[in-house]
Short mmCIF file of C-alpha atoms in Angstrom, two decimals:
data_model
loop_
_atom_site.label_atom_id
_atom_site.label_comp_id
_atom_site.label_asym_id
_atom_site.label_seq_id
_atom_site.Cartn_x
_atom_site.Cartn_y
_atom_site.Cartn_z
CA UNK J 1 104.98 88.66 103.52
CA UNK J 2 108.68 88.03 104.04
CA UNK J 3 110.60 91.33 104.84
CA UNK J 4 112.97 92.20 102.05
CA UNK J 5 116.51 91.32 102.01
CA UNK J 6 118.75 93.55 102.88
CA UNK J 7 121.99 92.82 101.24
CA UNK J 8 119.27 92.20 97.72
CA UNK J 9 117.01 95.31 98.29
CA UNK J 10 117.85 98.85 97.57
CA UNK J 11 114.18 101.14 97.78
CA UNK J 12 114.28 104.42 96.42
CA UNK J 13 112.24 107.04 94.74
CA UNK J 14 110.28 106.06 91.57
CA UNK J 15 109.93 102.79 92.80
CA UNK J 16 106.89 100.63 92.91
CA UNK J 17 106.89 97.62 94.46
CA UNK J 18 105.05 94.83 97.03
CA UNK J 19 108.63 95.85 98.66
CA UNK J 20 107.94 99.58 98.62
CA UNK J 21 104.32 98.85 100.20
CA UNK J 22 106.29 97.04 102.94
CA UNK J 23 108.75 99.64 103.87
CA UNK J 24 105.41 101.78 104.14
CA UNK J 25 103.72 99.84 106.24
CA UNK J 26 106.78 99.45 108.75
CA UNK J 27 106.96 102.70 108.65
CA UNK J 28 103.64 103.52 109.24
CA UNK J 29 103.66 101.18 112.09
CA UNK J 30 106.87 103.36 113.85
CA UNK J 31 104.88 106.37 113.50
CA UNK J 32 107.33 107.69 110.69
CA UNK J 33 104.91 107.69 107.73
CA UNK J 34 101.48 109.03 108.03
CA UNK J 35 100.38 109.36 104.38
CA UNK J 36 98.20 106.46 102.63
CA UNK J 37 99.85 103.30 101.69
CA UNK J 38 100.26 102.94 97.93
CA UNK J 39 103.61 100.91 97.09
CA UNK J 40 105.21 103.75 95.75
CA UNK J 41 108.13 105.51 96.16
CA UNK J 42 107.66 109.42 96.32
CA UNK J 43 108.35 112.07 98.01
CA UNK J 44 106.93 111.37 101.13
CA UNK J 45 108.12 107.92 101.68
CA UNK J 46 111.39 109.26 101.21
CA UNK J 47 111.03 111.74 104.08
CA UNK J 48 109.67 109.16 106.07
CA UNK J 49 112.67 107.06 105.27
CA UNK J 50 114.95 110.12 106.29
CA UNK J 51 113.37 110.48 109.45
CA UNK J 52 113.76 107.06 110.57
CA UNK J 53 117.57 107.01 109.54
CA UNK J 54 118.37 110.17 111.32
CA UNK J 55 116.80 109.08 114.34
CA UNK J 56 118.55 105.75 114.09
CA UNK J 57 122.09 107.35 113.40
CA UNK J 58 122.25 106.23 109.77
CA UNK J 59 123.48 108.58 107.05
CA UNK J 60 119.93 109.72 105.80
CA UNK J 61 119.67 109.82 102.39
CA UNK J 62 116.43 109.15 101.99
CA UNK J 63 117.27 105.69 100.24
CA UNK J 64 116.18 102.51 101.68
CA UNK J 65 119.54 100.50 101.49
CA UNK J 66 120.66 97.57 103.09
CA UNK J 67 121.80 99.38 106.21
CA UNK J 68 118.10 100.85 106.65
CA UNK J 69 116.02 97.55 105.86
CA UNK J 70 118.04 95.90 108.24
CA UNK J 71 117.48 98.27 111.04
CA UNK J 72 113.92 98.51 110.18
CA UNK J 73 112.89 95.25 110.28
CA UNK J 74 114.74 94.72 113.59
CA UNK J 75 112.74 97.59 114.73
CA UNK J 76 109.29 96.43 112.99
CA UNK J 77 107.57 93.07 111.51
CA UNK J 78 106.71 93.16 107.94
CA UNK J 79 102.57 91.82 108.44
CA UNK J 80 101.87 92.36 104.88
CA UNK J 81 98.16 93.25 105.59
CA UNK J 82 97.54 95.62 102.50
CA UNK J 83 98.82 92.82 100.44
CA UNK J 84 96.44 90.43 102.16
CA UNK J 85 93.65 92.62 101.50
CA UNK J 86 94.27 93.14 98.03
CA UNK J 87 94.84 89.70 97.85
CA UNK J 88 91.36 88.96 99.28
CA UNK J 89 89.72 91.82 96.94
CA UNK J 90 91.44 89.84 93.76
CA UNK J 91 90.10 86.81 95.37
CA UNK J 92 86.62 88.17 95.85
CA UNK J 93 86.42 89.65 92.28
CA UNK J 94 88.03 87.60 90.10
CA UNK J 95 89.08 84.25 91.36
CA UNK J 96 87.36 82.17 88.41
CA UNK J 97 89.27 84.63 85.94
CA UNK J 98 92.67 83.56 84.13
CA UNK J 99 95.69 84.80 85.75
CA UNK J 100 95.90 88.01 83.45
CA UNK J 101 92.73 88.94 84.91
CA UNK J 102 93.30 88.76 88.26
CA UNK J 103 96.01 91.18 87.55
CA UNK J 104 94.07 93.57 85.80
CA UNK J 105 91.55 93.59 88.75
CA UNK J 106 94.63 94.57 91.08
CA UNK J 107 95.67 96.97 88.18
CA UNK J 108 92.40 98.76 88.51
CA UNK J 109 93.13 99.06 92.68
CA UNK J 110 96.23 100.86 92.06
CA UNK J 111 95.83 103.20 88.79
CA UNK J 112 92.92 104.36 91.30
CA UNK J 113 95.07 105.52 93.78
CA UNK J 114 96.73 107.38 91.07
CA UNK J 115 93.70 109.05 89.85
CA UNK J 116 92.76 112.25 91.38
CA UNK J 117 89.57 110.69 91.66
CA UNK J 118 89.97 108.42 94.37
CA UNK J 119 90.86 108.19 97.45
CA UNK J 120 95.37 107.87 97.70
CA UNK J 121 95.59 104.64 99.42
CA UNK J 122 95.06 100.80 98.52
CA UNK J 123 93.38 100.18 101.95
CA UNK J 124 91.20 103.24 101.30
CA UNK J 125 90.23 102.20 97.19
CA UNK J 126 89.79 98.82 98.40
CA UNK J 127 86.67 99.58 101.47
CA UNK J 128 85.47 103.04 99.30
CA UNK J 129 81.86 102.48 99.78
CA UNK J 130 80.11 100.94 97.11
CA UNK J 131 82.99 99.94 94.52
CA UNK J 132 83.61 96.55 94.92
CA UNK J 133 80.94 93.97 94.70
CA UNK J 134 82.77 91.21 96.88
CA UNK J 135 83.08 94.20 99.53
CA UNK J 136 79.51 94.78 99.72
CA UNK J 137 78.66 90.84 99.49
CA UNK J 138 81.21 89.47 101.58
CA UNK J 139 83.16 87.52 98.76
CA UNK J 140 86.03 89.52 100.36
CA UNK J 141 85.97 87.70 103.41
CA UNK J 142 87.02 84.50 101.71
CA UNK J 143 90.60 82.88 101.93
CA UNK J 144 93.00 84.11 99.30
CA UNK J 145 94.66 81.36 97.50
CA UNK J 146 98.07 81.96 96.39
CA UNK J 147 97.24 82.87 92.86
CA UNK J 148 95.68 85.64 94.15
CA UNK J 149 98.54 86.75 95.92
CA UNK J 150 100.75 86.09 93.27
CA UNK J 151 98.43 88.82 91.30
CA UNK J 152 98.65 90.97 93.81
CA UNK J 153 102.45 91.51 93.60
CA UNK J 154 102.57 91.30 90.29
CA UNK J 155 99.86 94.46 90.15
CA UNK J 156 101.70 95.98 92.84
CA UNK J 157 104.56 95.66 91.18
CA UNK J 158 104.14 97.31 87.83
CA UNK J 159 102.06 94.93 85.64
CA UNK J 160 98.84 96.47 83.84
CA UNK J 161 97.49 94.75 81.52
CA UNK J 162 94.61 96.72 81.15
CA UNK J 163 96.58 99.74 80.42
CA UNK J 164 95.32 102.63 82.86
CA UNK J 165 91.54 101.29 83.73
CA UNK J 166 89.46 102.69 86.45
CA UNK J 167 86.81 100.69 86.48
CA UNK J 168 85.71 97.08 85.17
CA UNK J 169 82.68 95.20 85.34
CA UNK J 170 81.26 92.05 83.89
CA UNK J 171 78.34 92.45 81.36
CA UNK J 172 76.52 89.47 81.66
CA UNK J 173 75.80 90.26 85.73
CA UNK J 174 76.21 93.86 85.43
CA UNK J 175 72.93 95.92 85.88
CA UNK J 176 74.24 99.45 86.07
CA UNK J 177 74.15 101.63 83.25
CA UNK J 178 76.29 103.83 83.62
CA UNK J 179 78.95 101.13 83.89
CA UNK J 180 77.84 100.06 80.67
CA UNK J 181 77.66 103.44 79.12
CA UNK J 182 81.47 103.83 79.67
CA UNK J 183 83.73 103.19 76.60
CA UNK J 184 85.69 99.29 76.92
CA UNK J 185 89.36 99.83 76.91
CA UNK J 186 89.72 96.25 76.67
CA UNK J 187 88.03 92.70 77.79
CA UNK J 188 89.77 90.07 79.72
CA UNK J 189 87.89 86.90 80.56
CA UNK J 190 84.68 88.22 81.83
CA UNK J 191 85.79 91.89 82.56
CA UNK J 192 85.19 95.28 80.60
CA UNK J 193 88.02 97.38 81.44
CA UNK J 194 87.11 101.11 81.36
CA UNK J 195 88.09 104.98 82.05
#
C-alpha cells in the first residue's frame, strides 16, 4: 500500500479509512500505538498520534496533517499487511461473488470489530478461531487479486452494503444450524447476511 500523501491527507478523529489503518500500523510499528488495528480514528489513535508529534517536535494536536505523515513515513514504511490479509480473507470467501459482495464480506470483518462481541481488531476478527471457512481450509492462503483489494478499501473505507451484518453464510454449502436459524438481513450473490 502506497503511504498517503501528505500535502492530500489530513487524518483525524471520526475517520475511517485504508489511510487511517495505515497511520495505525506505522504507528504500531514505532511502538506509539498499542491498541488493535481497526482503520478508525478514535481516541486512542489520536493519543498515539500526539505522542509521536511531541516526541518529534511537531505541534501535537492530535491530527495527522501533512507535517505528521511526512515525518512518519520518513520514520516508518507503510507494509499494508492488514490490508493484505483482509484482502486474502475477501479472496478466500468470496472471490466468485460480484463486486458488491466482496464488499459485504469485508463489511462483515469490520462491523465485527465494532461489535462488543468480537474481538477489536481486523487482524484479530480475521484468525478468531473457527469464523472463517477459507481460514480453517486454507483458501486464505491464496493470492489476492486486485478486486479483492479494491473491496478491501472500499470496506475499510466506509461502504456496507449489507447494512450492519455480523455474520454471512451461503445456504446451499452451509450445514450449521444455527447459522441458518439467524434472521437474513439481506442476500447478495450467494451470501445470507445476518445479526
Amino acid at each position: 500500500m502506497a503511504a498517503p500523501s501528505a500535502g492530500a491527507q489530513k487524518l483525524e478523529q471520526g475517520v475511517q479509512s485504508e489511510h487511517v489503518l495505515q497511520l495505525q500500523e506505522q504507528l504500531r510499528d514505532l511502538g506509539y500505538f498499542k491498541a488493535g488495528l481497526t482503520g478508525y480514528y478514535g481516541s486512542i489513535t489520536k493519543s498515539a498520534v500526539r505522542k509521536f508529534q511531541q516526541a518529534q517536535g511537531l505541534s501535537a494536536d492530535g491530527i495527522a496533517g501533512p507535517a505528521t505523515l511526512n515525518r512518519l513515513n520518513k520514520k516508518a514504511k507503510a507494509e499494508g499487511e492488514t490490508l493484505r490479509q483482509l484482502a486474502k480473507l475477501i479472496h478466500g470467501e468470496a472471490r466468485g461473488e460480484s463486486f458488491e459482495g466482496q464488499v459485504a464480506v469485508g463489511a462483515v470483518v469490520l462491523n465485527r470489530v465494532q461489535s462488543s462481541a468480537f474481538p477489536s481488531s481486523i487482524p484479530q476478527v480475521i484468525f478468531q478461531k473457527g469464523q472463517f471457512t477459507a481460514i480453517d481450509d486454507g483458501q486464505f492462503n491464496t493470492k489476492p487479486t486486485a478486486t479483492s483489494y479494491k473491496a478491501a478499501r472500499k470496506a475499510l473505507n466506509g461502504a456496507d452494503p449489507t447494512n450492519g451484518a455480523l455474520y454471512y453464510y451461503n445456504p446451499k454449502i452451509a450445514t450449521s444450524l444455527w447459522s441458518k436459524s439467524r434472521p437474513t438481513l439481506l442476500t447478495i450473490g450467494q451470501h445470507d447476511f445476518t445479526r
